[in-house]
Amino acid sequence: MEVPMPNIQPHADNAIVWHDEHLYLLDQRILPLQTEFIRLNTGDEVANAIRDMVVRGAPAIGITAAFGVVIAARSVWEKEGAGWKEAMAADLTTLAASRPTAVNLFWALERMQKVIAGLGAENPTPRLLAEAQAIHREDIAANRRLGDLGADLIAGPTSVITHCNAGALATGGYGTALGVIRSAFAAGKIKQVYADETRPWLQGSRLTAWELNQDEIPVTLLIDGAAASLMARGGIGWIIVGSDRIAANGDVANKIGTYGLAVAAKYHGVKVMVAAPTSTVDMSVATGADIPIEERAAAEVLGCGGKQLGTPGVDAWNPVFDVTPASMVDAIVTERGVVHRPNAEKMANLMTG
Ligand code: MRU
């Protein structure tokens, strides 16, 4: 039976929607000029949507994967009945293989697997759906809390630079770096946000600018290479970014270009804040050197908007994340508290305290 597309309001806080027993994603590949939702019907479709950047941003990837488990379990249970658990092992593997760097994906799948382990032959959908919705809800609450904690660190009024999109679109809602910016703006501490364009997917230009503009927070776009010159002019109080994975010693993996931004920030005496929920902290990796860094197709760099622009025959290197050493980070802000000048001991205290 054909299910009609619901009329969902295309807002950054509405990018992952469970509606009438279906998962809908706001297609982030075509924002902001087009606002379209896609309905996902199978675990494979959810994995493809994550890999192909329909949804992106560490917490959003984890939440989406959790709903992917619900969809996959529902379908195998309908087909296999009591043997559903064995039958869905392939879906779990496919979801886990969708993107390698954001640990929130593996964290969310682990939570879903724990629920699966506790289920029997009964219909798994209600329990799994409740868990996916809890993951979604908890992420929004974490962002609101860390947003306020991060805003407390900003003396203001000042201007800030952010990189990529660590906003509502990248999370369950409100955002991490943009959550801090939202809270700080509401407290009158932010004059201007500068958004790095973020080659090659233009998350800054297409997504961060769109969602800040929706909230009437003043935002100016920069090409990534202009950030150091802007810092040299003065008036930038903080660099505020999100993260895809934070190692046990406080090293931070985030969108390629974050490391360069932190180097420039140190030179110019600008502070660096990393805003992330504790679901982004991976205590099983000792340092950033152990974090797998995704490399995507050269075509993403050699072209733009599907059009080839680079020199034919010339290759491109396309790592999509980098690691900023803990020593270059002034504060890691999580929903459990702030870690100033992070190191292994302080990270362990945060995660166990
Ligand atoms: O490749 P993307 O768009 O998934 O990269 C996203 C980022 O690097 C974000 O900064 C990070 O996931 C934090 S999102 C709150």
Coordinates of C-alpha atoms and ligand atoms in Angstrom, one line a residue:
M1 CA 0.0 0.0 0.0
E2 CA 1.4 3.4 -1.0
V3 CA 1.9 5.6 2.1
P4 CA 1.5 9.3 1.4
M5 CA 4.3 11.7 2.4
P6 CA 3.2 13.6 5.5
N7 CA 3.4 17.4 5.7
I8 CA 6.4 17.9 8.0
Q9 CA 7.6 21.4 8.7
P10 CA 11.2 21.6 7.2
H11 CA 13.0 23.0 10.2
A12 CA 16.5 22.2 11.5
D13 CA 15.0 20.8 14.7
N14 CA 12.8 18.5 12.6
A15 CA 15.5 16.7 10.5
I16 CA 14.9 13.2 11.9
V17 CA 11.2 12.5 12.3
W18 CA 9.5 9.2 13.3
H19 CA 5.9 9.7 12.1
D20 CA 3.1 7.2 11.8
E21 CA 5.5 4.2 12.1
H22 CA 7.9 5.5 9.5
L23 CA 11.3 7.3 9.5
Y24 CA 11.7 10.5 7.6
L25 CA 14.9 12.4 7.1
L26 CA 15.3 16.0 5.8
D27 CA 17.6 15.5 2.9
Q28 CA 20.7 17.5 3.9
R29 CA 22.4 17.0 0.5
I30 CA 20.1 19.5 -1.1
L31 CA 19.5 22.1 1.7
P32 CA 19.0 25.0 1.8
L33 CA 17.6 25.5 -1.7
Q34 CA 15.3 22.5 -1.5
T35 CA 13.6 21.2 1.6
E36 CA 12.5 17.6 1.0
F37 CA 12.0 14.6 3.3
I38 CA 12.9 11.1 2.3
R39 CA 11.1 8.1 3.8
L40 CA 13.4 5.1 4.7
N41 CA 11.8 1.7 4.5
T42 CA 14.7 -0.8 5.2
G43 CA 17.8 -1.1 7.2
D44 CA 19.9 -0.9 4.0
E45 CA 18.2 2.3 3.0
V46 CA 19.0 3.8 6.4
A47 CA 22.7 2.7 6.0
N48 CA 22.8 4.2 2.5
A49 CA 21.3 7.5 3.7
I50 CA 24.0 7.8 6.4
R51 CA 26.8 6.9 3.9
D52 CA 25.5 9.3 1.2
M53 CA 25.1 12.2 3.6
V54 CA 21.3 12.5 3.6
V55 CA 21.9 12.7 7.3
R56 CA 25.3 13.6 8.8
G57 CA 26.8 14.9 12.1
A58 CA 27.8 12.5 14.8
P59 CA 24.8 12.4 17.1
A60 CA 22.3 12.5 14.2
I61 CA 24.0 9.5 12.6
G62 CA 23.7 7.6 15.9
I63 CA 20.0 8.5 16.3
T64 CA 19.2 7.6 12.6
A65 CA 21.0 4.2 13.0
A66 CA 18.9 3.5 16.1
F67 CA 15.8 4.0 14.1
G68 CA 17.4 1.9 11.3
V69 CA 17.5 -1.0 13.8
V70 CA 13.8 -0.5 14.6
I71 CA 12.9 -0.7 10.9
A72 CA 15.2 -3.7 10.2
A73 CA 13.9 -5.6 13.2
R74 CA 10.3 -5.0 12.3
S75 CA 10.8 -6.3 8.8
V76 CA 12.7 -9.5 9.9
W77 CA 10.3 -10.2 12.6
E78 CA 7.4 -10.0 10.1
K79 CA 9.3 -12.4 7.8
E80 CA 11.1 -14.7 10.2
G81 CA 9.1 -14.6 13.4
A82 CA 11.0 -16.2 16.3
G83 CA 14.3 -16.4 14.3
W84 CA 14.4 -12.6 13.9
K85 CA 17.5 -12.0 15.9
E86 CA 19.8 -14.1 13.8
A87 CA 18.2 -12.8 10.6
M88 CA 19.0 -9.2 11.5
A89 CA 22.7 -9.6 12.1
A90 CA 23.4 -8.5 8.5
D91 CA 21.4 -5.3 9.0
L92 CA 23.5 -4.4 12.1
T93 CA 26.7 -5.0 10.2
T94 CA 25.6 -2.9 7.3
L95 CA 24.5 0.0 9.6
A96 CA 27.9 -0.2 11.4
A97 CA 29.8 0.0 8.1
S98 CA 28.0 3.2 6.9
R99 CA 30.6 5.7 8.3
P100 CA 33.7 5.0 10.4
T101 CA 34.6 8.1 12.4
A102 CA 31.6 9.2 14.5
V103 CA 31.6 7.0 17.5
N104 CA 27.9 7.9 18.2
L105 CA 27.0 5.4 15.5
F106 CA 28.6 2.5 17.3
W107 CA 27.4 3.8 20.7
A108 CA 23.8 3.9 19.5
L109 CA 24.0 0.5 17.9
E110 CA 25.4 -1.0 21.1
R111 CA 22.5 0.4 23.1
M112 CA 20.1 -1.1 20.6
Q113 CA 21.9 -4.4 20.7
K114 CA 21.6 -4.5 24.5
V115 CA 17.8 -4.2 24.1
I116 CA 17.8 -6.9 21.4
A117 CA 19.8 -9.2 23.8
G118 CA 17.0 -8.8 26.4
L119 CA 14.2 -9.7 24.0
G120 CA 12.7 -13.1 23.2
A121 CA 10.4 -14.2 20.4
E122 CA 7.9 -11.4 21.0
N123 CA 7.4 -8.5 18.5
P124 CA 10.6 -6.4 19.1
T125 CA 9.3 -3.2 17.6
P126 CA 7.8 -1.5 20.7
R127 CA 10.9 -2.0 22.9
L128 CA 13.3 -1.0 20.1
L129 CA 11.3 2.0 19.1
A130 CA 11.1 3.2 22.7
E131 CA 15.0 2.9 22.9
A132 CA 15.5 4.8 19.7
Q133 CA 13.2 7.5 20.8
A134 CA 14.9 7.7 24.2
I135 CA 18.3 8.1 22.4
H136 CA 16.8 10.9 20.4
R137 CA 15.2 12.6 23.4
E138 CA 18.3 12.3 25.6
D139 CA 20.5 13.9 22.9
I140 CA 18.3 17.0 22.7
A141 CA 18.4 17.2 26.6
A142 CA 22.2 16.8 26.5
N143 CA 22.6 19.6 23.9
R144 CA 20.4 22.0 25.9
R145 CA 22.5 21.3 29.1
L146 CA 25.9 21.5 27.4
G147 CA 24.7 24.6 25.4
D148 CA 24.1 26.4 28.7
L149 CA 27.4 25.2 30.2
G150 CA 29.3 26.3 27.1
A151 CA 27.6 29.7 27.1
D152 CA 28.7 30.2 30.7
L153 CA 32.3 30.1 29.5
I154 CA 31.9 33.0 27.1
A155 CA 32.5 36.4 28.7
G156 CA 31.0 38.3 25.7
P157 CA 29.8 40.2 23.9
T158 CA 32.2 38.7 21.3
S159 CA 32.3 37.1 17.9
V160 CA 32.9 33.4 17.3
I161 CA 34.0 31.1 14.5
T162 CA 32.4 27.7 13.9
H163 CA 33.3 25.0 11.5
C164 CA 31.2 22.5 9.6
N165 CA 27.7 22.0 11.0
A166 CA 27.3 21.0 14.7
G167 CA 23.8 22.2 14.9
A168 CA 20.3 20.9 15.2
L169 CA 20.7 19.3 11.8
A170 CA 23.7 17.3 13.1
T171 CA 22.0 16.1 16.3
G172 CA 18.6 15.3 17.7
G173 CA 18.0 19.0 17.9
Y174 CA 19.4 22.3 19.3
G175 CA 23.0 21.3 18.4
T176 CA 26.3 21.0 20.2
A177 CA 28.5 23.9 19.0
L178 CA 25.4 25.7 17.7
G179 CA 23.7 24.8 21.0
V180 CA 26.4 26.8 22.8
I181 CA 26.0 29.6 20.3
R182 CA 22.2 29.5 20.7
S183 CA 22.4 29.7 24.5
A184 CA 25.2 32.4 24.4
F185 CA 23.3 34.5 21.8
A186 CA 20.1 34.3 24.0
A187 CA 22.3 35.6 26.9
G188 CA 23.5 38.6 24.8
K189 CA 27.1 37.3 24.6
I190 CA 27.5 36.8 20.9
K191 CA 27.7 39.7 18.4
Q192 CA 28.4 37.7 15.3
V193 CA 28.9 34.1 14.2
Y194 CA 31.4 33.4 11.4
A195 CA 30.7 30.1 9.7
D196 CA 33.5 28.3 7.8
E197 CA 32.2 27.2 4.4
T198 CA 33.6 23.7 5.0
R199 CA 34.8 22.1 1.7
P200 CA 33.8 19.9 0.0
W201 CA 30.3 19.3 1.3
L202 CA 29.7 23.0 2.3
Q203 CA 28.1 22.1 5.6
G204 CA 28.9 25.6 6.9
S205 CA 27.5 27.4 3.9
R206 CA 24.5 25.2 3.3
L207 CA 23.5 24.0 6.8
T208 CA 25.0 26.2 9.6
A209 CA 24.1 29.4 7.8
W210 CA 20.6 28.1 7.1
E211 CA 19.8 27.1 10.6
L212 CA 21.3 30.2 12.3
N213 CA 19.5 32.3 9.8
Q214 CA 16.2 30.5 10.6
D215 CA 16.8 31.5 14.3
E216 CA 17.8 35.1 13.3
I217 CA 21.3 34.7 14.8
P218 CA 23.7 36.9 12.8
V219 CA 25.9 34.7 10.6
T220 CA 28.6 35.6 8.1
L221 CA 30.1 33.0 5.8
L222 CA 33.9 32.6 5.4
I223 CA 35.8 30.4 3.0
D224 CA 37.8 28.0 5.2
G225 CA 41.1 29.8 4.3
A226 CA 39.9 33.2 5.6
A227 CA 39.6 32.1 9.2
A228 CA 43.2 32.9 10.2
S229 CA 43.0 36.4 8.6
L230 CA 39.8 37.0 10.5
M231 CA 41.5 36.0 13.8
A232 CA 44.4 38.3 13.0
R233 CA 42.1 41.3 12.8
G234 CA 40.9 40.7 16.4
G235 CA 37.4 40.5 17.9
I236 CA 37.1 36.7 17.8
G237 CA 36.7 35.3 21.4
W238 CA 36.2 31.7 20.7
I239 CA 36.4 28.9 18.1
I240 CA 33.4 26.7 18.9
V241 CA 33.2 23.3 17.2
G242 CA 31.6 19.9 17.7
S243 CA 33.3 16.5 17.5
D244 CA 32.9 13.0 15.9
R245 CA 35.0 11.2 18.5
I246 CA 37.0 12.3 21.5
A247 CA 39.7 10.0 22.7
A248 CA 40.5 9.0 26.3
N249 CA 43.2 11.6 26.5
G250 CA 41.0 14.4 25.2
D251 CA 42.2 14.5 21.5
V252 CA 39.3 15.6 19.3
A253 CA 38.4 14.2 15.9
N254 CA 36.2 16.6 13.9
K255 CA 35.6 17.9 10.4
I256 CA 38.8 18.3 8.3
G257 CA 40.1 21.8 8.9
T258 CA 39.3 21.9 12.7
Y259 CA 43.0 21.2 13.4
G260 CA 44.2 24.0 11.2
L261 CA 41.7 26.3 12.8
A262 CA 43.0 25.4 16.3
V263 CA 46.6 26.0 15.2
A264 CA 45.6 29.5 14.0
A265 CA 43.6 30.1 17.2
K266 CA 46.6 29.3 19.4
Y267 CA 48.8 31.6 17.3
H268 CA 46.3 34.5 17.7
G269 CA 45.4 33.8 21.4
V270 CA 41.8 32.7 20.5
K271 CA 40.2 30.1 22.8
V272 CA 39.0 26.7 21.4
M273 CA 35.8 25.1 22.7
V274 CA 34.7 21.6 21.7
A275 CA 31.0 20.9 22.5
A276 CA 29.9 17.3 22.4
P277 CA 27.7 14.9 24.4
T278 CA 29.4 12.1 26.3
S279 CA 28.1 9.7 23.6
T280 CA 30.9 11.2 21.5
V281 CA 33.6 10.2 24.0
D282 CA 35.3 6.9 23.3
M283 CA 37.4 5.8 26.3
S284 CA 38.4 2.7 24.3
V285 CA 40.8 4.7 22.1
A286 CA 43.8 6.0 24.0
T287 CA 44.7 8.9 21.7
G288 CA 43.5 10.6 18.5
A289 CA 46.0 8.5 16.6
D290 CA 43.7 5.5 17.1
I291 CA 40.6 7.2 15.7
P292 CA 39.7 5.9 12.2
I293 CA 39.6 8.8 9.8
E294 CA 37.2 8.4 7.0
E295 CA 38.5 9.1 3.5
R296 CA 35.9 9.8 0.8
A297 CA 35.9 9.8 -3.0
A298 CA 38.3 12.2 -4.8
A299 CA 35.4 13.3 -6.9
E300 CA 34.0 15.2 -4.0
V301 CA 37.0 17.5 -4.1
L302 CA 37.5 17.6 -7.8
G303 CA 34.0 18.8 -8.4
C304 CA 31.2 20.8 -6.9
G305 CA 27.4 20.2 -7.0
G306 CA 28.0 17.1 -9.3
K307 CA 30.0 19.1 -11.8
Q308 CA 33.7 18.3 -12.5
L309 CA 35.9 21.4 -11.9
G310 CA 39.3 19.9 -11.2
T311 CA 42.0 19.1 -13.8
P312 CA 41.2 15.9 -15.6
G313 CA 43.7 13.2 -14.7
V314 CA 44.7 14.8 -11.4
D315 CA 43.9 12.9 -8.2
A316 CA 42.7 14.3 -4.9
W317 CA 43.2 13.3 -1.2
N318 CA 39.9 13.6 0.7
P319 CA 40.2 12.9 4.4
V320 CA 37.0 14.2 5.9
F321 CA 38.1 14.5 9.6
D322 CA 41.2 15.5 11.4
V323 CA 42.5 15.3 15.0
T324 CA 43.1 18.3 17.2
P325 CA 45.5 17.4 20.1
A326 CA 44.0 17.8 23.5
S327 CA 46.8 20.3 24.3
M328 CA 45.2 22.8 21.8
V329 CA 41.7 22.6 23.3
D330 CA 40.7 25.0 26.1
A331 CA 37.5 23.3 27.0
I332 CA 35.5 20.2 26.2
V333 CA 31.9 20.9 27.1
T334 CA 29.6 18.0 27.7
E335 CA 26.2 17.5 29.4
R336 CA 28.0 16.1 32.4
G337 CA 30.3 19.1 32.8
V338 CA 33.2 21.1 31.4
V339 CA 36.7 19.7 31.1
H340 CA 39.2 22.6 31.1
R341 CA 42.5 21.9 29.4
P342 CA 41.6 18.2 28.8
N343 CA 44.0 15.3 29.5
A344 CA 43.5 11.6 30.2
E345 CA 43.0 12.0 34.0
K346 CA 40.3 14.7 33.6
M347 CA 38.5 12.8 30.9
A348 CA 38.5 9.7 33.1
N349 CA 37.0 11.8 35.9
L350 CA 34.3 13.1 33.6
M351 CA 33.3 9.7 32.4
T352 CA 33.4 7.9 35.7
G353 CA 32.4 10.7 38.1
Ligands
MRU1 O1 30.9 14.8 7.5 P1 29.9 15.3 8.5 O2 29.1 16.4 8.0 O3 29.1 14.2 9.2 O4 30.8 15.9 9.7 C1 30.2 16.5 10.8 C2 31.1 17.1 11.7 O5 32.3 17.0 11.6 C3 30.5 17.7 13.0 O6 31.3 18.8 13.4 C4 30.5 16.6 14.1 O7 29.8 15.5 13.6 C5 29.8 17.1 15.3 S1 28.0 17.2 15.0 C6 27.3 17.8 16.5

